[in-house]
PDB file of C-alpha atoms in Angstrom:
ATOM      1  CA  MET A1112     100.093 124.491  81.186  1.00 69.00           C
ATOM      2  CA  SER A1113     101.341 127.640  79.468  1.00 88.00           C
ATOM      3  CA  ALA A1114     104.849 128.969  79.986  1.00 91.00           C
ATOM      4  CA  LEU A1115     103.376 131.875  81.943  1.00 91.00           C
ATOM      5  CA  ALA A1116     101.472 129.525  84.283  1.00 93.00           C
ATOM      6  CA  LEU A1117     104.559 127.377  84.847  1.00 94.00           C
ATOM      7  CA  GLY A1118     106.489 130.491  85.800  1.00 92.00           C
ATOM      8  CA  LEU A1119     103.799 131.450  88.320  1.00 93.00           C
ATOM      9  CA  VAL A1120     103.993 127.997  89.918  1.00 95.00           C
ATOM     10  CA  ALA A1121     107.771 128.419  90.114  1.00 94.00           C
ATOM     11  CA  ALA A1122     107.339 131.853  91.706  1.00 92.00           C
ATOM     12  CA  LEU A1123     105.038 130.422  94.373  1.00 93.00           C
ATOM     13  CA  CYS A1124     107.508 127.622  95.153  1.00 94.00           C
ATOM     14  CA  TRP A1125     110.485 129.978  95.323  1.00 90.00           C
ATOM     15  CA  GLY A1126     108.425 132.376  97.439  1.00 86.00           C
ATOM     16  CA  PHE A1127     107.863 129.583  99.959  1.00 89.00           C
ATOM     17  CA  HIS A1128     111.569 128.750  99.776  1.00 86.00           C
ATOM     18  CA  ASP A1129     112.588 132.333 100.518  1.00 78.00           C
ATOM     19  CA  ILE A1130     110.199 132.827 103.412  1.00 79.00           C
ATOM     20  CA  CYS A1131     111.703 129.721 105.033  1.00 83.00           C
ATOM     21  CA  VAL A1132     115.155 131.227 104.566  1.00 76.00           C
ATOM     22  CA  ARG A1133     114.015 134.115 106.776  1.00 69.00           C
ATOM     23  CA  PHE A1134     113.779 131.683 109.670  1.00 72.00           C
ATOM     24  CA  LEU A1135     116.795 129.508 108.982  1.00 79.00           C
ATOM     25  CA  SER A1136     119.450 131.972 107.838  1.00 68.00           C
ATOM     26  CA  GLN A1137     119.651 133.463 111.329  1.00 68.00           C
ATOM     27  CA  LYS A1138     120.441 130.144 113.000  1.00 78.00           C
ATOM     28  CA  THR A1139     121.914 127.878 110.327  1.00 84.00           C
ATOM     29  CA  SER A1140     124.991 127.998 108.112  1.00 87.00           C
ATOM     30  CA  ILE A1141     124.168 129.283 104.625  1.00 86.00           C
ATOM     31  CA  SER A1142     126.425 126.683 103.019  1.00 90.00           C
ATOM     32  CA  ALA A1143     124.668 123.852 104.871  1.00 92.00           C
ATOM     33  CA  CYS A1144     121.284 125.223 103.842  1.00 90.00           C
ATOM     34  CA  ILE A1145     122.271 125.387 100.184  1.00 93.00           C
ATOM     35  CA  PHE A1146     123.771 121.884 100.238  1.00 96.00           C
ATOM     36  CA  THR A1147     120.678 120.315 101.827  1.00 96.00           C
ATOM     37  CA  VAL A1148     118.270 122.144  99.522  1.00 94.00           C
ATOM     38  CA  ILE A1149     120.224 121.192  96.377  1.00 96.00           C
ATOM     39  CA  LEU A1150     120.619 117.569  97.527  1.00 97.00           C
ATOM     40  CA  THR A1151     116.903 117.276  98.302  1.00 97.00           C
ATOM     41  CA  GLY A1152     116.034 118.785  94.935  1.00 96.00           C
ATOM     42  CA  LEU A1153     118.222 116.198  93.214  1.00 96.00           C
ATOM     43  CA  VAL A1154     116.664 113.283  95.136  1.00 97.00           C
ATOM     44  CA  PHE A1155     113.177 114.593  94.395  1.00 95.00           C
ATOM     45  CA  HIS A1156     113.904 115.008  90.695  1.00 95.00           C
ATOM     46  CA  THR A1157     115.595 111.607  90.422  1.00 96.00           C
ATOM     47  CA  LEU A1158     112.570 109.864  91.943  1.00 96.00           C
ATOM     48  CA  ALA A1159     110.220 111.855  89.697  1.00 94.00           C
ATOM     49  CA  THR A1160     112.236 110.947  86.605  1.00 94.00           C
ATOM     50  CA  LEU A1161     112.320 107.255  87.463  1.00 94.00           C
ATOM     51  CA  GLY A1162     108.654 107.257  88.478  1.00 93.00           C
ATOM     52  CA  THR A1163     107.523 108.774  85.198  1.00 90.00           C
ATOM     53  CA  GLY A1164     109.754 106.500  83.125  1.00 91.00           C
ATOM     54  CA  THR A1165     111.340 109.464  81.367  1.00 89.00           C
ATOM     55  CA  LEU A1166     114.974 108.564  81.965  1.00 90.00           C
ATOM     56  CA  GLU A1167     116.495 108.503  78.498  1.00 90.00           C
ATOM     57  CA  ALA A1168     119.725 109.311  76.710  1.00 89.00           C
ATOM     58  CA  LEU A1169     120.208 112.945  75.759  1.00 93.00           C
ATOM     59  CA  PRO A1170     121.825 114.421  72.662  1.00 94.00           C
ATOM     60  CA  ALA A1171     125.334 115.680  73.359  1.00 95.00           C
ATOM     61  CA  GLN A1172     124.284 119.294  72.845  1.00 96.00           C
ATOM     62  CA  ALA A1173     121.461 118.927  75.381  1.00 95.00           C
ATOM     63  CA  VAL A1174     123.927 117.524  77.921  1.00 96.00           C
ATOM     64  CA  TYR A1175     126.302 120.463  77.438  1.00 97.00           C
ATOM     65  CA  LEU A1176     123.482 122.979  77.753  1.00 97.00           C
ATOM     66  CA  SER A1177     122.139 121.257  80.882  1.00 97.00           C
ATOM     67  CA  ILE A1178     125.589 121.302  82.498  1.00 97.00           C
ATOM     68  CA  ALA A1179     125.910 125.013  81.693  1.00 97.00           C
ATOM     69  CA  ALA A1180     122.487 125.583  83.266  1.00 97.00           C
ATOM     70  CA  GLY A1181     123.640 123.793  86.433  1.00 97.00           C
ATOM     71  CA  VAL A1182     126.740 125.967  86.673  1.00 97.00           C
ATOM     72  CA  CYS A1183     124.651 129.123  86.235  1.00 97.00           C
ATOM     73  CA  PHE A1184     122.095 127.957  88.799  1.00 96.00           C
ATOM     74  CA  ILE A1185     124.712 127.517  91.514  1.00 95.00           C
ATOM     75  CA  ILE A1186     126.293 130.869  90.659  1.00 96.00           C
ATOM     76  CA  ALA A1187     122.836 132.447  90.995  1.00 94.00           C
ATOM     77  CA  THR A1188     122.112 130.650  94.273  1.00 91.00           C
ATOM     78  CA  PHE A1189     125.321 131.698  95.998  1.00 91.00           C
ATOM     79  CA  GLY A1190     125.044 135.213  94.590  1.00 91.00           C
ATOM     80  CA  LEU A1191     121.502 135.539  95.949  1.00 86.00           C
ATOM     81  CA  TYR A1192     122.330 134.214  99.418  1.00 80.00           C
ATOM     82  CA  TYR A1193     125.421 136.369  99.848  1.00 84.00           C
ATOM     83  CA  ALA A1194     123.713 139.470  98.462  1.00 85.00           C
ATOM     84  CA  PHE A1195     120.834 139.143 100.907  1.00 79.00           C
ATOM     85  CA  GLU A1196     123.227 138.317 103.731  1.00 76.00           C
ATOM     86  CA  ARG A1197     124.959 141.655 103.175  1.00 80.00           C
ATOM     87  CA  GLY A1198     121.794 143.629 102.407  1.00 72.00           C
ATOM     88  CA  PRO A1199     119.941 145.864 102.457  1.00 75.00           C
ATOM     89  CA  VAL A1200     116.907 144.257 100.829  1.00 70.00           C
ATOM     90  CA  ARG A1201     115.837 147.556  99.243  1.00 73.00           C
ATOM     91  CA  LEU A1202     119.083 147.498  97.235  1.00 78.00           C
ATOM     92  CA  VAL A1203     119.429 143.782  96.547  1.00 82.00           C
ATOM     93  CA  ALA A1204     115.872 142.784  95.658  1.00 77.00           C
ATOM     94  CA  PRO A1205     115.353 145.132  92.681  1.00 80.00           C
ATOM     95  CA  LEU A1206     118.694 144.126  91.166  1.00 85.00           C
ATOM     96  CA  ILE A1207     118.005 140.391  91.379  1.00 86.00           C
ATOM     97  CA  ALA A1208     114.390 140.835  90.268  1.00 81.00           C
ATOM     98  CA  GLY A1209     115.686 142.356  87.048  1.00 86.00           C
ATOM     99  CA  TYR A1210     116.795 139.021  85.571  1.00 91.00           C
ATOM    100  CA  PRO A1211     113.715 138.776  83.278  1.00 91.00           C
ATOM    101  CA  ILE A1212     115.062 141.816  81.422  1.00 91.00           C
ATOM    102  CA  LEU A1213     118.207 139.803  80.655  1.00 91.00           C
ATOM    103  CA  SER A1214     116.132 136.756  79.649  1.00 91.00           C
ATOM    104  CA  VAL A1215     113.896 138.696  77.265  1.00 91.00           C
ATOM    105  CA  SER A1216     116.879 140.634  75.895  1.00 91.00           C
ATOM    106  CA  TRP A1217     118.606 137.350  75.089  1.00 90.00           C
ATOM    107  CA  PHE A1218     115.403 136.093  73.442  1.00 87.00           C
ATOM    108  CA  ALA A1219     115.261 139.253  71.300  1.00 88.00           C
ATOM    109  CA  PHE A1220     118.994 139.032  70.488  1.00 89.00           C
ATOM    110  CA  GLN A1221     118.349 135.600  68.981  1.00 85.00           C
ATOM    111  CA  GLY A1222     116.050 137.249  66.452  1.00 84.00           C
ATOM    112  CA  ASN A1223     112.711 136.539  68.125  1.00 82.00           C
ATOM    113  CA  PRO A1224     110.104 139.316  68.025  1.00 84.00           C
ATOM    114  CA  VAL A1225     109.290 141.173  71.240  1.00 86.00           C
ATOM    115  CA  SER A1226     106.754 143.988  70.893  1.00 88.00           C
ATOM    116  CA  VAL A1227     106.973 147.343  72.644  1.00 91.00           C
ATOM    117  CA  LEU A1228     103.875 146.500  74.709  1.00 90.00           C
ATOM    118  CA  GLN A1229     105.445 143.210  75.795  1.00 91.00           C
ATOM    119  CA  TRP A1230     108.542 145.104  76.915  1.00 93.00           C
ATOM    120  CA  PHE A1231     106.335 147.474  78.924  1.00 93.00           C
ATOM    121  CA  ALA A1232     104.636 144.451  80.545  1.00 92.00           C
ATOM    122  CA  VAL A1233     108.007 142.943  81.481  1.00 92.00           C
ATOM    123  CA  LEU A1234     109.195 146.231  82.949  1.00 93.00           C
ATOM    124  CA  ALA A1235     105.907 146.575  84.861  1.00 93.00           C
ATOM    125  CA  ILE A1236     106.399 143.135  86.412  1.00 92.00           C
ATOM    126  CA  VAL A1237     110.014 143.836  87.340  1.00 91.00           C
ATOM    127  CA  GLY A1238     109.109 147.273  88.682  1.00 91.00           C
ATOM    128  CA  GLY A1239     106.172 145.977  90.734  1.00 91.00           C
ATOM    129  CA  VAL A1240     108.202 143.141  92.235  1.00 89.00           C
ATOM    130  CA  SER A1241     111.077 145.490  93.029  1.00 86.00           C
ATOM    131  CA  CYS A1242     108.745 147.972  94.722  1.00 88.00           C
ATOM    132  CA  VAL A1243     107.126 145.336  96.948  1.00 87.00           C
ATOM    133  CA  ALA A1244     110.397 143.652  97.890  1.00 79.00           C
ATOM    134  CA  ALA A1245     112.374 146.863  98.442  1.00 81.00           C
ATOM    135  CA  LEU A1246     109.687 148.452 100.644  1.00 83.00           C
ATOM    136  CA  SER A1247     109.671 145.348 102.838  1.00 77.00           C
ATOM    137  CA  ASP A1248     113.060 146.423 104.214  1.00 73.00           C
ATOM    138  CA  THR A1249     112.554 148.935 107.010  1.00 69.00           C
ATOM    139  CA  SER A1250     115.918 148.399 108.709  1.00 65.00           C
ATOM    140  CA  ASP A1251     118.168 151.379 109.320  1.00 63.00           C
ATOM    141  CA  GLU A1252     121.095 149.290 110.522  1.00 61.00           C
ATOM    142  CA  GLU A1253     124.534 149.835 109.051  1.00 69.00           C
ATOM    143  CA  THR A1254     125.324 147.551 106.130  1.00 70.00           C
ATOM    144  CA  PRO A1255     128.611 146.487 104.500  1.00 77.00           C
ATOM    145  CA  ALA A1256     130.080 148.341 101.523  1.00 81.00           C
ATOM    146  CA  ILE A1257     127.561 148.666  98.695  1.00 84.00           C
ATOM    147  CA  GLY A1258     129.946 147.725  95.859  1.00 87.00           C
ATOM    148  CA  PRO A1259     130.338 143.995  96.666  1.00 88.00           C
ATOM    149  CA  THR A1260     126.632 143.741  97.509  1.00 87.00           C
ATOM    150  CA  VAL A1261     125.644 145.130  94.111  1.00 90.00           C
ATOM    151  CA  LEU A1262     128.119 142.746  92.469  1.00 94.00           C
ATOM    152  CA  PHE A1263     126.641 139.700  94.243  1.00 92.00           C
ATOM    153  CA  ALA A1264     123.106 140.774  93.287  1.00 90.00           C
ATOM    154  CA  LEU A1265     124.033 141.292  89.631  1.00 93.00           C
ATOM    155  CA  ILE A1266     125.808 137.923  89.606  1.00 96.00           C
ATOM    156  CA  ALA A1267     122.621 136.325  90.929  1.00 92.00           C
ATOM    157  CA  ALA A1268     120.496 138.023  88.261  1.00 93.00           C
ATOM    158  CA  ALA A1269     122.873 136.981  85.484  1.00 96.00           C
ATOM    159  CA  GLY A1270     123.027 133.458  86.910  1.00 96.00           C
ATOM    160  CA  PHE A1271     119.259 133.028  86.843  1.00 95.00           C
ATOM    161  CA  ALA A1272     119.039 134.414  83.318  1.00 95.00           C
ATOM    162  CA  GLY A1273     121.821 132.054  82.224  1.00 96.00           C
ATOM    163  CA  THR A1274     120.118 129.079  83.875  1.00 96.00           C
ATOM    164  CA  PHE A1275     117.001 129.617  81.804  1.00 95.00           C
ATOM    165  CA  ALA A1276     118.883 130.571  78.633  1.00 94.00           C
ATOM    166  CA  PHE A1277     120.771 127.243  78.673  1.00 96.00           C
ATOM    167  CA  GLY A1278     118.235 124.995  80.392  1.00 95.00           C
ATOM    168  CA  GLN A1279     115.163 125.759  78.310  1.00 94.00           C
ATOM    169  CA  PRO A1280     116.790 124.894  74.930  1.00 94.00           C
ATOM    170  CA  ALA A1281     118.117 121.672  76.472  1.00 94.00           C
ATOM    171  CA  ALA A1282     114.601 120.688  77.550  1.00 91.00           C
ATOM    172  CA  ALA A1283     113.194 121.638  74.148  1.00 90.00           C
ATOM    173  CA  MET A1284     115.610 119.458  72.180  1.00 90.00           C
ATOM    174  CA  SER A1285     115.202 116.391  74.413  1.00 85.00           C
ATOM    175  CA  HIS A1286     112.972 115.915  77.470  1.00 85.00           C
ATOM    176  CA  GLU A1287     112.754 118.220  80.465  1.00 89.00           C
ATOM    177  CA  MET A1288     113.105 115.453  83.070  1.00 93.00           C
ATOM    178  CA  PRO A1289     116.507 113.967  82.113  1.00 95.00           C
ATOM    179  CA  SER A1290     117.916 117.339  81.020  1.00 95.00           C
ATOM    180  CA  THR A1291     116.943 118.954  84.342  1.00 95.00           C
ATOM    181  CA  LEU A1292     118.405 115.910  86.117  1.00 96.00           C
ATOM    182  CA  VAL A1293     121.778 116.661  84.504  1.00 96.00           C
ATOM    183  CA  THR A1294     121.421 120.269  85.662  1.00 97.00           C
ATOM    184  CA  ARG A1295     120.690 119.078  89.211  1.00 97.00           C
ATOM    185  CA  VAL A1296     123.639 116.668  89.312  1.00 97.00           C
ATOM    186  CA  THR A1297     125.964 119.399  88.057  1.00 98.00           C
ATOM    187  CA  ALA A1298     124.681 121.811  90.696  1.00 97.00           C
ATOM    188  CA  LEU A1299     125.192 119.346  93.546  1.00 97.00           C
ATOM    189  CA  LEU A1300     128.723 118.437  92.434  1.00 98.00           C
ATOM    190  CA  LEU A1301     129.661 122.109  92.304  1.00 97.00           C
ATOM    191  CA  VAL A1302     128.246 122.743  95.778  1.00 97.00           C
ATOM    192  CA  VAL A1303     130.199 119.819  97.219  1.00 97.00           C
ATOM    193  CA  VAL A1304     133.434 121.032  95.631  1.00 97.00           C
ATOM    194  CA  LEU A1305     132.908 124.611  96.837  1.00 95.00           C
ATOM    195  CA  LEU A1306     132.104 123.558 100.397  1.00 96.00           C
ATOM    196  CA  ILE A1307     135.163 121.304 100.551  1.00 96.00           C
ATOM    197  CA  VAL A1308     137.502 123.914  99.070  1.00 96.00           C
ATOM    198  CA  PHE A1309     136.289 126.677 101.397  1.00 93.00           C
ATOM    199  CA  LYS A1310     135.899 124.297 104.377  1.00 94.00           C
ATOM    200  CA  GLN A1311     132.233 125.071 104.940  1.00 94.00           C
ATOM    201  CA  PRO A1312     129.855 122.823 106.957  1.00 94.00           C
ATOM    202  CA  PHE A1313     127.494 120.368 105.254  1.00 94.00           C
ATOM    203  CA  TRP A1314     125.187 119.556 108.179  1.00 93.00           C
ATOM    204  CA  ALA A1315     122.481 122.079 109.018  1.00 90.00           C
ATOM    205  CA  GLY A1316     121.189 120.336 112.129  1.00 89.00           C
ATOM    206  CA  SER A1317     118.214 118.083 112.809  1.00 91.00           C
ATOM    207  CA  LYS A1318     115.864 120.935 113.725  1.00 90.00           C
ATOM    208  CA  ALA A1319     116.343 122.672 110.377  1.00 91.00           C
ATOM    209  CA  LEU A1320     116.257 119.479 108.313  1.00 94.00           C
ATOM    210  CA  PRO A1321     112.436 119.159 107.799  1.00 94.00           C
ATOM    211  CA  TRP A1322     112.214 122.758 106.616  1.00 93.00           C
ATOM    212  CA  LEU A1323     115.212 122.368 104.317  1.00 94.00           C
ATOM    213  CA  VAL A1324     113.739 119.219 102.779  1.00 96.00           C
ATOM    214  CA  ALA A1325     110.487 121.073 102.092  1.00 96.00           C
ATOM    215  CA  MET A1326     112.500 123.935 100.587  1.00 94.00           C
ATOM    216  CA  GLY A1327     114.436 121.484  98.415  1.00 95.00           C
ATOM    217  CA  ILE A1328     111.244 119.965  97.035  1.00 96.00           C
ATOM    218  CA  ALA A1329     109.816 123.425  96.338  1.00 95.00           C
ATOM    219  CA  ASP A1330     113.061 124.433  94.627  1.00 93.00           C
ATOM    220  CA  GLY A1331     112.992 121.228  92.588  1.00 94.00           C
ATOM    221  CA  VAL A1332     109.451 121.876  91.386  1.00 95.00           C
ATOM    222  CA  ALA A1333     110.247 125.517  90.590  1.00 94.00           C
ATOM    223  CA  LEU A1334     113.333 124.829  88.498  1.00 93.00           C
ATOM    224  CA  LEU A1335     111.591 122.015  86.629  1.00 93.00           C
ATOM    225  CA  CYS A1336     108.654 124.295  85.828  1.00 94.00           C
ATOM    226  CA  VAL A1337     110.787 127.044  84.327  1.00 94.00           C
ATOM    227  CA  LEU A1338     113.070 124.735  82.356  1.00 93.00           C
ATOM    228  CA  SER A1339     110.245 122.544  81.054  1.00 91.00           C
ATOM    229  CA  ALA A1340     108.646 125.658  79.579  1.00 90.00           C
ATOM    230  CA  GLY A1341     111.434 125.603  76.999  1.00 86.00           C
ATOM    231  CA  ALA A1342     109.350 123.342  74.768  1.00 81.00           C
ATOM    232  CA  LEU A1343     106.308 125.644  74.931  1.00 85.00           C
ATOM    233  CA  GLU A1344     105.338 128.758  73.025  1.00 83.00           C
ATOM    234  CA  ASN A1345     106.656 132.003  74.538  1.00 81.00           C
ATOM    235  CA  ALA A1346     109.070 130.109  76.815  1.00 85.00           C
ATOM    236  CA  LYS A1347     110.580 133.449  77.878  1.00 84.00           C
ATOM    237  CA  TYR A1348     107.424 134.218  79.864  1.00 89.00           C
ATOM    238  CA  ALA A1349     108.224 131.467  82.353  1.00 91.00           C
ATOM    239  CA  ALA A1350     111.379 133.327  83.348  1.00 89.00           C
ATOM    240  CA  VAL A1351     109.450 136.598  83.509  1.00 92.00           C
ATOM    241  CA  SER A1352     106.596 135.371  85.709  1.00 92.00           C
ATOM    242  CA  SER A1353     108.930 133.348  87.943  1.00 91.00           C
ATOM    243  CA  SER A1354     110.522 136.641  89.024  1.00 88.00           C
ATOM    244  CA  LEU A1355     107.370 137.266  91.078  1.00 90.00           C
ATOM    245  CA  PHE A1356     108.881 135.065  93.798  1.00 83.00           C
ATOM    246  CA  GLY A1357     110.369 138.126  95.522  1.00 76.00           C
ATOM    247  CA  MET A1358     106.960 139.744  95.741  1.00 85.00           C
ATOM    248  CA  LEU A1359     105.179 136.563  96.782  1.00 84.00           C
ATOM    249  CA  THR A1360     107.657 136.124  99.628  1.00 77.00           C
ATOM    250  CA  VAL A1361     106.463 139.432 101.086  1.00 79.00           C
ATOM    251  CA  VAL A1362     102.796 138.566 100.502  1.00 84.00           C
ATOM    252  CA  LEU A1363     103.230 135.172 102.184  1.00 80.00           C
ATOM    253  CA  ALA A1364     104.901 136.902 105.117  1.00 77.00           C
ATOM    254  CA  TRP A1365     101.843 139.169 105.330  1.00 84.00           C
ATOM    255  CA  MET A1366      99.499 136.178 105.248  1.00 83.00           C
ATOM    256  CA  PHE A1367     101.273 133.833 107.648  1.00 79.00           C
ATOM    257  CA  LEU A1368     103.675 135.971 109.681  1.00 71.00           C
ATOM    258  CA  LYS A1369     101.321 138.954 110.014  1.00 77.00           C
ATOM    259  CA  GLU A1370     103.948 141.303 108.597  1.00 75.00           C
ATOM    260  CA  ARG A1371     102.618 144.678 107.470  1.00 81.00           C
ATOM    261  CA  MET A1372     101.876 145.449 103.807  1.00 85.00           C
ATOM    262  CA  THR A1373     101.832 149.152 102.927  1.00 88.00           C
ATOM    263  CA  PRO A1374      99.526 150.749 100.321  1.00 92.00           C
ATOM    264  CA  ALA A1375     102.563 151.301  98.083  1.00 91.00           C
ATOM    265  CA  GLN A1376     103.359 147.576  98.233  1.00 90.00           C
ATOM    266  CA  TRP A1377      99.788 146.654  97.310  1.00 92.00           C
ATOM    267  CA  ALA A1378     100.084 149.079  94.382  1.00 93.00           C
ATOM    268  CA  GLY A1379     103.278 147.293  93.335  1.00 91.00           C
ATOM    269  CA  CYS A1380     101.418 143.963  93.421  1.00 91.00           C
ATOM    270  CA  ALA A1381      98.682 145.423  91.227  1.00 93.00           C
ATOM    271  CA  VAL A1382     101.205 146.718  88.695  1.00 93.00           C
ATOM    272  CA  ALA A1383     103.079 143.398  88.566  1.00 92.00           C
ATOM    273  CA  PHE A1384      99.958 141.289  88.101  1.00 89.00           C
ATOM    274  CA  THR A1385      98.648 143.711  85.478  1.00 92.00           C
ATOM    275  CA  GLY A1386     101.814 143.018  83.521  1.00 91.00           C
ATOM    276  CA  VAL A1387     101.303 139.258  83.934  1.00 89.00           C
ATOM    277  CA  GLY A1388      97.694 139.597  82.819  1.00 87.00           C
ATOM    278  CA  PHE A1389      98.738 141.441  79.680  1.00 88.00           C
ATOM    279  CA  LEU A1390     101.274 138.771  78.748  1.00 86.00           C
ATOM    280  CA  ALA A1391      98.586 136.128  79.254  1.00 77.00           C
ATOM    281  CA  LEU A1392      96.364 137.711  76.598  1.00 68.00           C
TER     282      LEU A1392
END
């Protein structure tokens, strides 16, 4: 699969993950949700690594990069959850969806060529996703102070960009399965430490468990897809196309929850997928 296709698979998985959060976040502790999802993702990836016989020693540099990716992934995860908890979506979603701009900027900073048309395609994708996600928020309820919300959203965006910036080179210089496993182990250890330090609950409840396990598997597949693209040509496109998860969450809600999609949102979808189509050429 191409890097672009892997990113689209990741976007679909993260879209499913986020639509499940809509149900669970109202009734279940966020910390317990994150712990269960990260733990499930680690178990899934461990079994996949052992089943494919790809467990092997990594170069020291790949280990360091994978650990850094795990740290960034947890920063992004907590930033995303807390940003959306504060809201509103119309403010948070566009900020988080902007992480491909950071990813491509980092790629260009390293001396890799990025054409003007490619930049326009990236901006079209980010703009389309932001439009769809932001217009999905029709709430007029009072929200907390904007400053911390913006900070959490920007932290999430930077965390996702950092995850891919560190994780993709690690996968390229070794093998994506063991390098992503190191990232997963790092992420789980950090979650455990944070929950203990801040005295947050680990158990989400038996009713939420099946959904959280499904979310953990989807999250595991998504992260593996984006990081494994590091060994492919145009690896940056995996990060770009994976940002469609915010838009796909809204589309899935339209399909399965019968939530309304406005003409402006459909236009945003068209713009985003036009950008993806251009990058695929």
